[in-house]
Coordinates of C-alpha atoms in Angstrom, one line a residue:
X1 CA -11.3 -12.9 -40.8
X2 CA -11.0 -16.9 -40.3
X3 CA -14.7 -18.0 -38.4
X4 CA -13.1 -21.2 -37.2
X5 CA -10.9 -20.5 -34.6
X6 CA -10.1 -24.1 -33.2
X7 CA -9.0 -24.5 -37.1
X8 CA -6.6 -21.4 -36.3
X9 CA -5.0 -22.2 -33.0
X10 CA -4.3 -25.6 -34.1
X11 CA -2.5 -24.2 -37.3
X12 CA 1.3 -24.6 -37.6
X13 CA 2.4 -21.5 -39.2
X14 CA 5.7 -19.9 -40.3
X15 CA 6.8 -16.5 -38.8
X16 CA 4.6 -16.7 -35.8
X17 CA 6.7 -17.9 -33.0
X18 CA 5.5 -20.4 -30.3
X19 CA 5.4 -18.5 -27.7
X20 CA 2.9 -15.6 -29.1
X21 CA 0.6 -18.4 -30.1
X22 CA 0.7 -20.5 -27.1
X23 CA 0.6 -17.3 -24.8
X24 CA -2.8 -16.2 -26.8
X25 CA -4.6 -17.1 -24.2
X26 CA -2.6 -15.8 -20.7
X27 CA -5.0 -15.8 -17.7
X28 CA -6.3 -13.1 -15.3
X29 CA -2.7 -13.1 -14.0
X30 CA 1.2 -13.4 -13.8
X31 CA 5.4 -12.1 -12.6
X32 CA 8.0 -11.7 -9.5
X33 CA 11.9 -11.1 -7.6
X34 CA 11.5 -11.8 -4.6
X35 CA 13.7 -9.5 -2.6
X36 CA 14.4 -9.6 1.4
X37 CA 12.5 -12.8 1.6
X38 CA 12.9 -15.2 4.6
X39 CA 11.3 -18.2 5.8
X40 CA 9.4 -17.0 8.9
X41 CA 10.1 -20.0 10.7
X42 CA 7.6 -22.1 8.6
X43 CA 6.9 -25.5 10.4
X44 CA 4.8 -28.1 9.1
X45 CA 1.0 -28.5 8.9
X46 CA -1.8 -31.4 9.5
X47 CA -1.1 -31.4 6.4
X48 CA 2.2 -32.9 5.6
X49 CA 2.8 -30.6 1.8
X50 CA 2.0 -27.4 3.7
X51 CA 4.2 -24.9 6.3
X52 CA 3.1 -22.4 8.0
X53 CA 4.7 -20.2 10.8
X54 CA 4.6 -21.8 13.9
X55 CA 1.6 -20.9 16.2
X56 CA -0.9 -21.3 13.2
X57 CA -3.0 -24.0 12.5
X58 CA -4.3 -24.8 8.7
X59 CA -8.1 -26.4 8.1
X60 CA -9.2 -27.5 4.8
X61 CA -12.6 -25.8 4.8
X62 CA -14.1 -26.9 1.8
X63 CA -13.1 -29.1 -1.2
X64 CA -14.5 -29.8 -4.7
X65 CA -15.1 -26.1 -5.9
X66 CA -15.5 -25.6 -9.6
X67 CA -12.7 -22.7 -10.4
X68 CA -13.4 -20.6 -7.1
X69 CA -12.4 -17.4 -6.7
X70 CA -13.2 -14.8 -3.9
X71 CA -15.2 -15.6 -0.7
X72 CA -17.5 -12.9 1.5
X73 CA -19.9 -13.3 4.4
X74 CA -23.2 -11.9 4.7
X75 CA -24.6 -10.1 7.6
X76 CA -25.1 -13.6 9.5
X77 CA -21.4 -14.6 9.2
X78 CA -22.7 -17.2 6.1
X79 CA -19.8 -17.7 4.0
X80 CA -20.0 -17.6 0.3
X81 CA -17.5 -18.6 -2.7
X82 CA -18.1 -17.4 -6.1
X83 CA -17.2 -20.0 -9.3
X84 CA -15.8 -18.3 -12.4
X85 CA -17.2 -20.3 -14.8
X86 CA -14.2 -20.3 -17.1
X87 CA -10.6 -18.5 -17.1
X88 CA -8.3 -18.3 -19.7
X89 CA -10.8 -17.6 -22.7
X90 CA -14.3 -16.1 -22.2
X91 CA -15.9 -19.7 -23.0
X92 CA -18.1 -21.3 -20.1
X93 CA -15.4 -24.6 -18.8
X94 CA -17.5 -25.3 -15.6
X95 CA -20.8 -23.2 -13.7
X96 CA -21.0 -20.1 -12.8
X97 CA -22.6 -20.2 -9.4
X98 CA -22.4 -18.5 -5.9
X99 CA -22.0 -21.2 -3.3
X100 CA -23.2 -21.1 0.7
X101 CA -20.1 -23.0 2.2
X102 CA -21.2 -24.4 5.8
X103 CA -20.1 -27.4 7.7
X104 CA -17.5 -29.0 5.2
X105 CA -20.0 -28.4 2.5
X106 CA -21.1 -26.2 -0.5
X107 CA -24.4 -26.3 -1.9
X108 CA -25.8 -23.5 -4.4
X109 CA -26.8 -20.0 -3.1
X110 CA -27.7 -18.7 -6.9
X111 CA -27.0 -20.4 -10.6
X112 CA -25.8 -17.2 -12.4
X113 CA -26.0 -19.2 -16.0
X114 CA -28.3 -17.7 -18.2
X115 CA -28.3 -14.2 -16.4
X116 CA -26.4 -12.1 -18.8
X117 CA -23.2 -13.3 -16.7
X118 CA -19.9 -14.6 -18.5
X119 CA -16.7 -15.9 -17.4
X120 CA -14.9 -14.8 -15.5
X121 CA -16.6 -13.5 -12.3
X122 CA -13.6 -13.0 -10.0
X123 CA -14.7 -10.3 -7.3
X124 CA -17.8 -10.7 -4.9
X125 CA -18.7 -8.3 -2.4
X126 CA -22.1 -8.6 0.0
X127 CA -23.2 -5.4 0.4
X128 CA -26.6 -4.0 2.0
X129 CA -28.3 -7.3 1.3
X130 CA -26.8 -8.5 -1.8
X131 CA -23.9 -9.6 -4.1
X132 CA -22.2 -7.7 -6.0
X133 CA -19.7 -9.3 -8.5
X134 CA -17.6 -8.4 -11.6
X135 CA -17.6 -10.2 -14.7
X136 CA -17.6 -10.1 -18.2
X137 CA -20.9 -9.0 -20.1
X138 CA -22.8 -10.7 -23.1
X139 CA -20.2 -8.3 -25.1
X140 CA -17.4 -9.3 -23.6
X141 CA -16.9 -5.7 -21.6
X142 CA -16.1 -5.2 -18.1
X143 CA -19.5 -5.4 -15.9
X144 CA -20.5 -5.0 -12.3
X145 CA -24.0 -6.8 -11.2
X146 CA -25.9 -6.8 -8.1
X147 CA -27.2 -10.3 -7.1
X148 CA -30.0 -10.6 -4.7
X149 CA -29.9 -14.0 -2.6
X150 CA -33.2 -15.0 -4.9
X151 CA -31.5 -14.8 -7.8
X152 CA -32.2 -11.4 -9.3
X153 CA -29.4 -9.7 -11.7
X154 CA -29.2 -6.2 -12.1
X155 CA -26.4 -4.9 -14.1
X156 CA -25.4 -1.5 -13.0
X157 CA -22.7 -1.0 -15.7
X158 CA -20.7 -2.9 -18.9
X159 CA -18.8 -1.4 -21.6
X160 CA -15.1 -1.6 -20.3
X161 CA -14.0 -2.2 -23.6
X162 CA -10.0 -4.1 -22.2
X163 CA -12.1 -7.0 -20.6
X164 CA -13.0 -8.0 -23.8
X165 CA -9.1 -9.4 -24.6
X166 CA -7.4 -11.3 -21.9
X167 CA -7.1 -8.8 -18.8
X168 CA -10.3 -8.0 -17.2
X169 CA -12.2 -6.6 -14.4
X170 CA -11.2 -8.4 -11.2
X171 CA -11.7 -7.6 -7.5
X172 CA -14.6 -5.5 -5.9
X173 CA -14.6 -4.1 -2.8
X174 CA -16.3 -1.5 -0.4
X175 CA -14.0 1.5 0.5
X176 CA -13.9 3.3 4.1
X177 CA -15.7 6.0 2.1
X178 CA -18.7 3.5 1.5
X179 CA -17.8 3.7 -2.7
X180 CA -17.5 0.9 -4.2
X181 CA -14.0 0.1 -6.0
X182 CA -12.7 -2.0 -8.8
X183 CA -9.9 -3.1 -10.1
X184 CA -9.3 -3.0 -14.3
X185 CA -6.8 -5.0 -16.3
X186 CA -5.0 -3.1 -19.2
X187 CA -6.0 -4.8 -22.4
X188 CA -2.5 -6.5 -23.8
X189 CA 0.5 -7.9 -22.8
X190 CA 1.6 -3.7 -22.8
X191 CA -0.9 -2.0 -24.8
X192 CA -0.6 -3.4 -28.0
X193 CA -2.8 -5.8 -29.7
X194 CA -1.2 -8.8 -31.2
X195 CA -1.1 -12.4 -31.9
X196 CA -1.0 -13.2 -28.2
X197 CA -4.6 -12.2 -27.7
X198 CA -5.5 -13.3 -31.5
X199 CA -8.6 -15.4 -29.9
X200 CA -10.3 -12.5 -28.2
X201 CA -9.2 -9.9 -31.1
X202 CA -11.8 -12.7 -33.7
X203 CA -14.4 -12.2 -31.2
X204 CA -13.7 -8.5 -30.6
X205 CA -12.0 -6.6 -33.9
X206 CA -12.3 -3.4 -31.9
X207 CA -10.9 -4.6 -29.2
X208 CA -7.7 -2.4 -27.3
X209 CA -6.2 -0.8 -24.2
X210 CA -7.8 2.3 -23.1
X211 CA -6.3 5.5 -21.3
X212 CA -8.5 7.0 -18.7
X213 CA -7.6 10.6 -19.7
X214 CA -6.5 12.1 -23.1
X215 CA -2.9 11.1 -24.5
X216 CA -0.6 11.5 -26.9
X217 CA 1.3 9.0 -28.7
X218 CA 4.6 9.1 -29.9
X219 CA 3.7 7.3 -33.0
X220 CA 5.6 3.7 -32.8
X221 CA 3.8 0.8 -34.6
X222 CA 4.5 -2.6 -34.3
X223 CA 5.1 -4.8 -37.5
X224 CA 3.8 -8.7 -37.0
X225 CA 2.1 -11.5 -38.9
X226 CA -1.5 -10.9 -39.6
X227 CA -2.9 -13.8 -38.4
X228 CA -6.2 -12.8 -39.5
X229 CA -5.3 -14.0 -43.1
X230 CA -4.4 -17.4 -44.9
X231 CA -1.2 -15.5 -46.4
X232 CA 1.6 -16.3 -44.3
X233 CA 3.5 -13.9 -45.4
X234 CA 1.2 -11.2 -44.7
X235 CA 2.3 -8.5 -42.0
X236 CA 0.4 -5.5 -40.0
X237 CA 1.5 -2.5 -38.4
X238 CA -0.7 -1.9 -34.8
X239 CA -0.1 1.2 -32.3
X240 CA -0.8 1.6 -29.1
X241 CA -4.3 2.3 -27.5
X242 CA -5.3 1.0 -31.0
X243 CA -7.2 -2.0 -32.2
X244 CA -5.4 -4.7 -34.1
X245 CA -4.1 -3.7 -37.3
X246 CA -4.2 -0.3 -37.2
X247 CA -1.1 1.6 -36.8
X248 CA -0.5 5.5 -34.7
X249 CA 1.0 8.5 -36.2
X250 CA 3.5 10.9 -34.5
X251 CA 1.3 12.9 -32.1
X252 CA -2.0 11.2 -32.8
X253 CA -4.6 12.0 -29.2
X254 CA -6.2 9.1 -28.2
X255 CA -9.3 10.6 -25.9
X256 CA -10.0 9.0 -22.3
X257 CA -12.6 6.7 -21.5
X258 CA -14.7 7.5 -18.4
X259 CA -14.3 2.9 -18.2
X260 CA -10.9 2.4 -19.1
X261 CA -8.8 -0.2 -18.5
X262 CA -5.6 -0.4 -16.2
X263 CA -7.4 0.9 -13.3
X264 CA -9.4 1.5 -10.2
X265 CA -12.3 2.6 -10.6
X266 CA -14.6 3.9 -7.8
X267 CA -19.1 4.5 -8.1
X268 CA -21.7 4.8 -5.6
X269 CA -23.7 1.5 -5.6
X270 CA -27.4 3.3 -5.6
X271 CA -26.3 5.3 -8.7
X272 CA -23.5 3.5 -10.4
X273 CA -23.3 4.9 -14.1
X274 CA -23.4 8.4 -13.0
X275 CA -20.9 8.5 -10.3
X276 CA -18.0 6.4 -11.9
X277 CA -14.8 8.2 -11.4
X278 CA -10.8 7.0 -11.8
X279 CA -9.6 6.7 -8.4
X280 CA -6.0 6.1 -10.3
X281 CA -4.6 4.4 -13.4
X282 CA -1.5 3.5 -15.5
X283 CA -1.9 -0.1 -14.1
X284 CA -1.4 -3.5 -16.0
X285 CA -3.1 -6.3 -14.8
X286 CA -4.2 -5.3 -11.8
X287 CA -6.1 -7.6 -9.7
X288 CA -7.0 -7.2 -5.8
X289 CA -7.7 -4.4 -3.8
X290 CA -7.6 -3.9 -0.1
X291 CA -7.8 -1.2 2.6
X292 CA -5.8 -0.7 6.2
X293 CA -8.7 0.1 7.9
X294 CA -6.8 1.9 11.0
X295 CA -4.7 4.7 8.8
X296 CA -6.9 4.0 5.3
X297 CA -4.6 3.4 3.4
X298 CA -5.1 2.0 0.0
X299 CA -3.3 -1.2 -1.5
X300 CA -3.4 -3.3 -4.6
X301 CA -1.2 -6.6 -6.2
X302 CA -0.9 -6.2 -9.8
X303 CA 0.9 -8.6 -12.2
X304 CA 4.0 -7.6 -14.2
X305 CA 4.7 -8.2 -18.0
X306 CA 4.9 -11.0 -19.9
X307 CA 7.1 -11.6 -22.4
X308 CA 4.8 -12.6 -25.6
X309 CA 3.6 -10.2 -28.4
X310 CA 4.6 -7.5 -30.1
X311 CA 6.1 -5.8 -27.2
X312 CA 7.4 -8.4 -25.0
X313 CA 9.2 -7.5 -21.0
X314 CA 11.4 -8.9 -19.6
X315 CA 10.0 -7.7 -16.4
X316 CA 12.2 -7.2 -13.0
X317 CA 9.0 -8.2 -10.4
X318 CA 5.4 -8.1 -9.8
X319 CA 4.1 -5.8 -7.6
X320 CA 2.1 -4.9 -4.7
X321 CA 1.1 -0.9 -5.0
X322 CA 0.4 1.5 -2.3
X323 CA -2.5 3.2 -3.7
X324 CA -2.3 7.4 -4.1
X325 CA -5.6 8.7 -5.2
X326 CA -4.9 10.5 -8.9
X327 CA -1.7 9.0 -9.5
X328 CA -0.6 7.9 -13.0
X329 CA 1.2 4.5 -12.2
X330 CA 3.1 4.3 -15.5
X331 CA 1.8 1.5 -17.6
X332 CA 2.5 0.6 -20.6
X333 CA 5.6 2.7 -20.7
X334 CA 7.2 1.6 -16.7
X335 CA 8.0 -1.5 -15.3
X336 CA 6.3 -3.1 -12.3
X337 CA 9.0 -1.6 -10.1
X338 CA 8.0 1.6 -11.9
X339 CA 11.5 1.6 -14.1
X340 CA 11.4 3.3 -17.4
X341 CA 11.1 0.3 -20.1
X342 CA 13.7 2.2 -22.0
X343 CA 16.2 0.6 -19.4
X344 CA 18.1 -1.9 -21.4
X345 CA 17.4 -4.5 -18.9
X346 CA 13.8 -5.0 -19.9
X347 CA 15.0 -6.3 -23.2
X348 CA 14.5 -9.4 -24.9
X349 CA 16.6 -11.0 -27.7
X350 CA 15.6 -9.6 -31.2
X351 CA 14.3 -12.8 -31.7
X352 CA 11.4 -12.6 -29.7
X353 CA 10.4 -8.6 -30.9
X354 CA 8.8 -7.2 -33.5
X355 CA 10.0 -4.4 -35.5
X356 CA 9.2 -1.0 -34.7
X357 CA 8.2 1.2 -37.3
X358 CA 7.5 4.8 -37.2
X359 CA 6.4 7.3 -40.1
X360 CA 7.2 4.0 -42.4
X361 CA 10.6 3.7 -41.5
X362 CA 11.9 0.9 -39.4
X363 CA 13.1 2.1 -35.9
X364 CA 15.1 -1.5 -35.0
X365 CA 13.4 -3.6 -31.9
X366 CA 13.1 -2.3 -28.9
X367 CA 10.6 -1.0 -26.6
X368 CA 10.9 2.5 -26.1
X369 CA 7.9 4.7 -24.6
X370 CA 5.2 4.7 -26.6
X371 CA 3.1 8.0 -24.7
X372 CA 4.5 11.2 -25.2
X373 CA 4.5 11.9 -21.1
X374 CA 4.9 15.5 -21.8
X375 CA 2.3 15.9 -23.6
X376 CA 0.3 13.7 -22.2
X377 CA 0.5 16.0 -18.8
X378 CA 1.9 12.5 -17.2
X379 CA 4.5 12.9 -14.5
X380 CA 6.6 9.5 -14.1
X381 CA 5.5 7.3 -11.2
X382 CA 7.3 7.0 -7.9
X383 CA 9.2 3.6 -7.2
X384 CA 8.2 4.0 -3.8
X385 CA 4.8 3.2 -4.7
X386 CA 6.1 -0.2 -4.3
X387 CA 5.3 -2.1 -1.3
X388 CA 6.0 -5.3 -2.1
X389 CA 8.0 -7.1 -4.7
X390 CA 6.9 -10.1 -5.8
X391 CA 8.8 -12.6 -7.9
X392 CA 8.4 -12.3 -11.8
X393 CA 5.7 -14.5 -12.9
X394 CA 4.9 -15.4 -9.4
X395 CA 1.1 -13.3 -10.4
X396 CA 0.1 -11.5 -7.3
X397 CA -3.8 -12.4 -7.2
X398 CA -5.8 -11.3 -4.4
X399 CA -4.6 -8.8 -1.0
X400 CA -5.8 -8.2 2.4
X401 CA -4.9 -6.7 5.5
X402 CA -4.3 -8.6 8.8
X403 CA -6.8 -7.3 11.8
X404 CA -5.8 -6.3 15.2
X405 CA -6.9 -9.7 15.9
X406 CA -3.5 -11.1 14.8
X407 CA -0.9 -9.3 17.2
X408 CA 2.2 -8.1 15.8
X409 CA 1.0 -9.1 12.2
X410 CA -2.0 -7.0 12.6
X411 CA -1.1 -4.2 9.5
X412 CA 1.0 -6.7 6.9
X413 CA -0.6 -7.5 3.9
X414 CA -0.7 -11.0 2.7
X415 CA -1.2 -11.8 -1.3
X416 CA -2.2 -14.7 -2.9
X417 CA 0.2 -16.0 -5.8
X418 CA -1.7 -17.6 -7.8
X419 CA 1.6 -19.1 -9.4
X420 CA 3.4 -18.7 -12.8
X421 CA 2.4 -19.5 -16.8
X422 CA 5.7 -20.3 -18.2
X423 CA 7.0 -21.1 -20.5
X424 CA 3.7 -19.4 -22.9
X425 CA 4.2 -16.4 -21.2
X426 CA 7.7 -16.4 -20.7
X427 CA 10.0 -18.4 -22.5
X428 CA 12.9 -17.4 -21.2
X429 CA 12.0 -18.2 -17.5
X430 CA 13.4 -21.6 -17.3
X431 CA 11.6 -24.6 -14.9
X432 CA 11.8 -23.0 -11.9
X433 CA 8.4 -22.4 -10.2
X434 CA 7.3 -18.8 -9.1
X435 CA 4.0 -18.1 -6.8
X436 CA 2.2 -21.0 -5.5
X437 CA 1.8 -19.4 -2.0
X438 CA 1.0 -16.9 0.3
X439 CA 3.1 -14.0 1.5
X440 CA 3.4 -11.6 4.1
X441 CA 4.5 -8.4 3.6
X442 CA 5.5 -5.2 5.8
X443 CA 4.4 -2.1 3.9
X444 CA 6.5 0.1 6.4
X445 CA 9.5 -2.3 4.9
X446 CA 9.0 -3.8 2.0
X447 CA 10.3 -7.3 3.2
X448 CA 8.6 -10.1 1.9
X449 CA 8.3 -13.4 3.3
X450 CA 6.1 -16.6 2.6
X451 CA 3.1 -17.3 5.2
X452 CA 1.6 -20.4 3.9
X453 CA 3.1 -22.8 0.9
X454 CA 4.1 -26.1 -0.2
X455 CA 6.9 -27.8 1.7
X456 CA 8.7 -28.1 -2.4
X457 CA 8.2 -24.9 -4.1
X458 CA 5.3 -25.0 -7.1
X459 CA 1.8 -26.6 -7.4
X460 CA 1.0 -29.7 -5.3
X461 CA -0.8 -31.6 -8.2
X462 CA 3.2 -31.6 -9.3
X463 CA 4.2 -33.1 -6.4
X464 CA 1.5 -35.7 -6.0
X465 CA -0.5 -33.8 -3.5
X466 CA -2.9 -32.7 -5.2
X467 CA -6.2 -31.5 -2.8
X468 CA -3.0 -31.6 0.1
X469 CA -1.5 -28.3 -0.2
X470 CA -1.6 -25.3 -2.4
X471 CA -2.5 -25.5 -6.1
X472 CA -2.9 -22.0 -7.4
X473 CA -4.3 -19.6 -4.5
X474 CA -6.4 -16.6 -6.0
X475 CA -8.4 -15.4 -3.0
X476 CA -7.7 -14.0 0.5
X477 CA -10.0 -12.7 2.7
X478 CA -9.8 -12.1 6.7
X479 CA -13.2 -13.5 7.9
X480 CA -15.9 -11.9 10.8
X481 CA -13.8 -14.7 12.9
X482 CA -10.6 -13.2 12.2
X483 CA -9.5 -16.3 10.7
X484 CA -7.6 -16.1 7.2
X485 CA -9.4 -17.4 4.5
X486 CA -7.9 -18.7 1.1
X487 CA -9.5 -19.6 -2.1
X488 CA -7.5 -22.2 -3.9
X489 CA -8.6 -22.0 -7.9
X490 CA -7.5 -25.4 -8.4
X491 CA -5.3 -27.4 -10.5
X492 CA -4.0 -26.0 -14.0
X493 CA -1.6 -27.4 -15.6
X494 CA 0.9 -26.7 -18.7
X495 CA 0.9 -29.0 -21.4
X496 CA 3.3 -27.8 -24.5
X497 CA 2.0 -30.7 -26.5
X498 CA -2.0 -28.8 -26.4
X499 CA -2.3 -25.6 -28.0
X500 CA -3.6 -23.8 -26.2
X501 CA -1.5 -25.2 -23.9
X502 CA -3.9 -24.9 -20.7
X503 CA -5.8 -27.5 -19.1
X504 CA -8.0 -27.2 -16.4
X505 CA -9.3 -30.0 -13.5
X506 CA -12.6 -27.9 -12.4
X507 CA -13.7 -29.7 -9.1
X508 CA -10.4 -29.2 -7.6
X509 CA -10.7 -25.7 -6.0
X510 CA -10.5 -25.9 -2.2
X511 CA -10.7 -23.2 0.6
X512 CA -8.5 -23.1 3.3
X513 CA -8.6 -21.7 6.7
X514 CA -5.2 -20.2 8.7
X515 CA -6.2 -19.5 12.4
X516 CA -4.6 -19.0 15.7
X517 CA -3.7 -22.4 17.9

């Protein structure tokens, strides 16, 4: 295996295709359509790049933030931000800190460096008088750790084995049943390991997406360039649920993992390790969770395929999920709008797949199901799962749900799109921007409709407002002041001529208040 991986990524070689080297490193997010979507009578702001529906007022809280995530408030009403420390590779890019945020200022509550804490932490929750976060451990696996405000760590469990490639654990919160809950990416762009994730696959051979109960697999393999060798010419055949490299045979069982990836999973706080349960699964990316706390019913955003790897989609939407306790949601082998991917519309040009090859025969490219559902003991997901459709790409981040406090919005959920990656994770999309904002939507419904964004559609840094409107919102949280509170992650920009072609502007994540006039 090559040791130098700057030496690899900078590498021109033949039969690898741009995009599935570029896309190596695809963030914590992505995808959307947006359908019944209407301006909600969006007037301008104090701040001239930003609308908002009229009655609403829009306060930059805080600027400066070093890749912010998620906010929470302790006991007192103190606000706090968390700072990822790093985002599209598990490599430190700026601190990882938890910051008090009071009077137009943040100073630091706890340094996490040095604490058995890597990049990224993306969910904070304070709970009975401490933090609790998620992040990536000194392995790489998914971990949950309680922070006391002194600076303590206590890890109450790592080893989610899909955090170590580019989809990992993300939001934390406290359920109405006082458990906590977490939300899992699925390692992969859909369950197999390929070139796309070649950076965390040298750090991690073993790593691969994980199934929370036993399955069976219908036995397709995936033929692509081993990147892992100076041969160009060199090829692999890699299965599903499988690490790199090694291919699946016709009813092969691949046993459940108690942390497994594409999830929620739920654990009692006091006693963490012994009480971790699937609450459901069969997601891809997912990435916030949140609760009406009037009927209890459970929510999460999750975003859609890419198209990059060995088994690129050419996804219809992102989604935002109505949660059913149990439930198989479908993933790697349904679409965000839970469509079998053996529709022909989730197709990409040949050009773009890899072959499929089954008992050593070549099967053509296409995608196909990889689990056999049947006997799996999977029953197909429900499309009416499906609350909200997001635009592909547009990467449904973090979800909340309006308080009573807000009137006859009290009960929508509004999701942060953190905005899309094209063209490394989807060459086909074209220039048009996707996400960038927030929306509303009406689970009884399904209409969608933007709350707060840019006056032009995309990032304001692309505009010349950078620090003026929206970059790329992550977070939102309804505060003890029933104000809605948003956690801009700050500029990140494409650049086609870098490989990879990501580059960040830490100290330019900003939080933003929406409130009642």
């Amino acid at each position: 295996m090559k040791k130098d991986l700057q030496k690899y990524l900078m590498k021109e070689r033949p039969g690898m295709r741009r995009f599935s080297k570029w896309s190596a490193l695809s963030l914590l997010l992505t995808s959307l359509l947006v359908v019944g979507c209407k301006d909600h009578n969006l007037e301008d702001t104090d701040y001239p790049g930003l609308q908002v529906p009229a009655g609403f007022k829009v306060e930059k809280v805080v600027g400066g933030l070093q890749l912010p995530t998620s906010v929470t408030w302790d006991n007192q009403g103190n606000m706090y931000v968390v700072e990822a420390g790093g985002g599209l590779e598990p490599d430190k890019l700026a601190p990882l800190r938890i910051m008090k945020v009071s009077k137009g200022q943040a100073t630091v509550a706890v340094d996490l460096t040095g604490k058995g804490i890597n990049p990224a932490v993306v969910g904070i929750v304070w709970h009975n008088g401490a933090f609790y976060i998620t992040h990536r451990a000194d392995d790489l696996t998914g971990a949950v750790s309680r922070v006391t405000m002194d600076g303590q760590v206590q890890n109450l469990f790592k080893g989610i084995i899909d955090s170590q490639a580019e989809h990992q654990i993300n939001d934390i919160r406290v359920g109405p049943d006082g458990k906590m809950y977490v939300a899992v990416g699925l390692a992969g762009n859909a369950a197999v390991m390929d070139m796309s994730v070649a950076p965390w696959i040298m750090r991690s051979p073993n790593v691969h997406a994980t199934p929370c109960q036993d399955i069976v697999l219908i036995g397709r393999n995936f033929k692509t360039p081993d990147f892992r060798t100076e041969t160009t010419s060199d090829t692999v055949l890699t299965g599903a649920f499988l690490p790199y490299g090694t291919p699946s045979s016709p009813g092969q069982v691949i046993k459940g993992m108690k942390l497994c990836g594409g999830s929620i999973l739920s654990f009692d706080p006091n006693n963490a390790m012994a009480t971790i349960e699937t609450h459901a699964w069969g997601f891809r990316n997912l990435i916030g969770l949140a609760w009406n706390q009037t009927t209890g019913t459970m929510y999460a955003a999750e975003n859609g395929y890419d198209v990059r790897g060995a088994r690129p989609v050419k996804d219809e939407i992102d989604a935002t999920l109505r949660v059913q306790k149990g439930m198989w949601y479908g993933v790697p082998d349904f679409s965000a709008g839970r469509r079998p991917l053996t529709d022909p519309a989730f197709e990409v040009p040949d050009s773009l797949q890899a072959m499929v090859v089954m008992n050593g025969q070549p099967q053509g490219k296409n995608l196909g199901f990889v689990i056999d559902h049947q006997a799996s003991g999977l029953t197909p997901p429900d499309p009416s799962v499906v609350v909200g459709r997001h635009e592909f790409n547009s990467s449904p981040s973090l979800v909340d749900v309006a308080p009573a406090s807000w009137g006859n919005m009290a009960g929508r959920l509004f999701v942060a799109e953190w905005g899309d990656l094209a063209p490394p994770t989807n060459p086909l999309r074209g220039k048009k921007p996707a996400g960038f904002q927030i929306v509303m939507i009406n689970p009884a419904s399904g209409q969608l409709e933007p709350f707060l964004r840019n006056t032009t559609p995309g990032p304001a840094s692309m505009q010349g407002m950078e620090g003026k409107g929206l970059e790329r919102p992550f977070g939102v949280r309804f505060g003890p002041d029933g104000a809605l509170y948003i956690v801009d992650y700050g500029v990140v920009k494409i650049d086609m001529s870098k490989r990879p072609p990501y580059v960040y502007q830490p100290g330019t994540g900003v939080i933003w208040k929406v409130s009642k006039m």
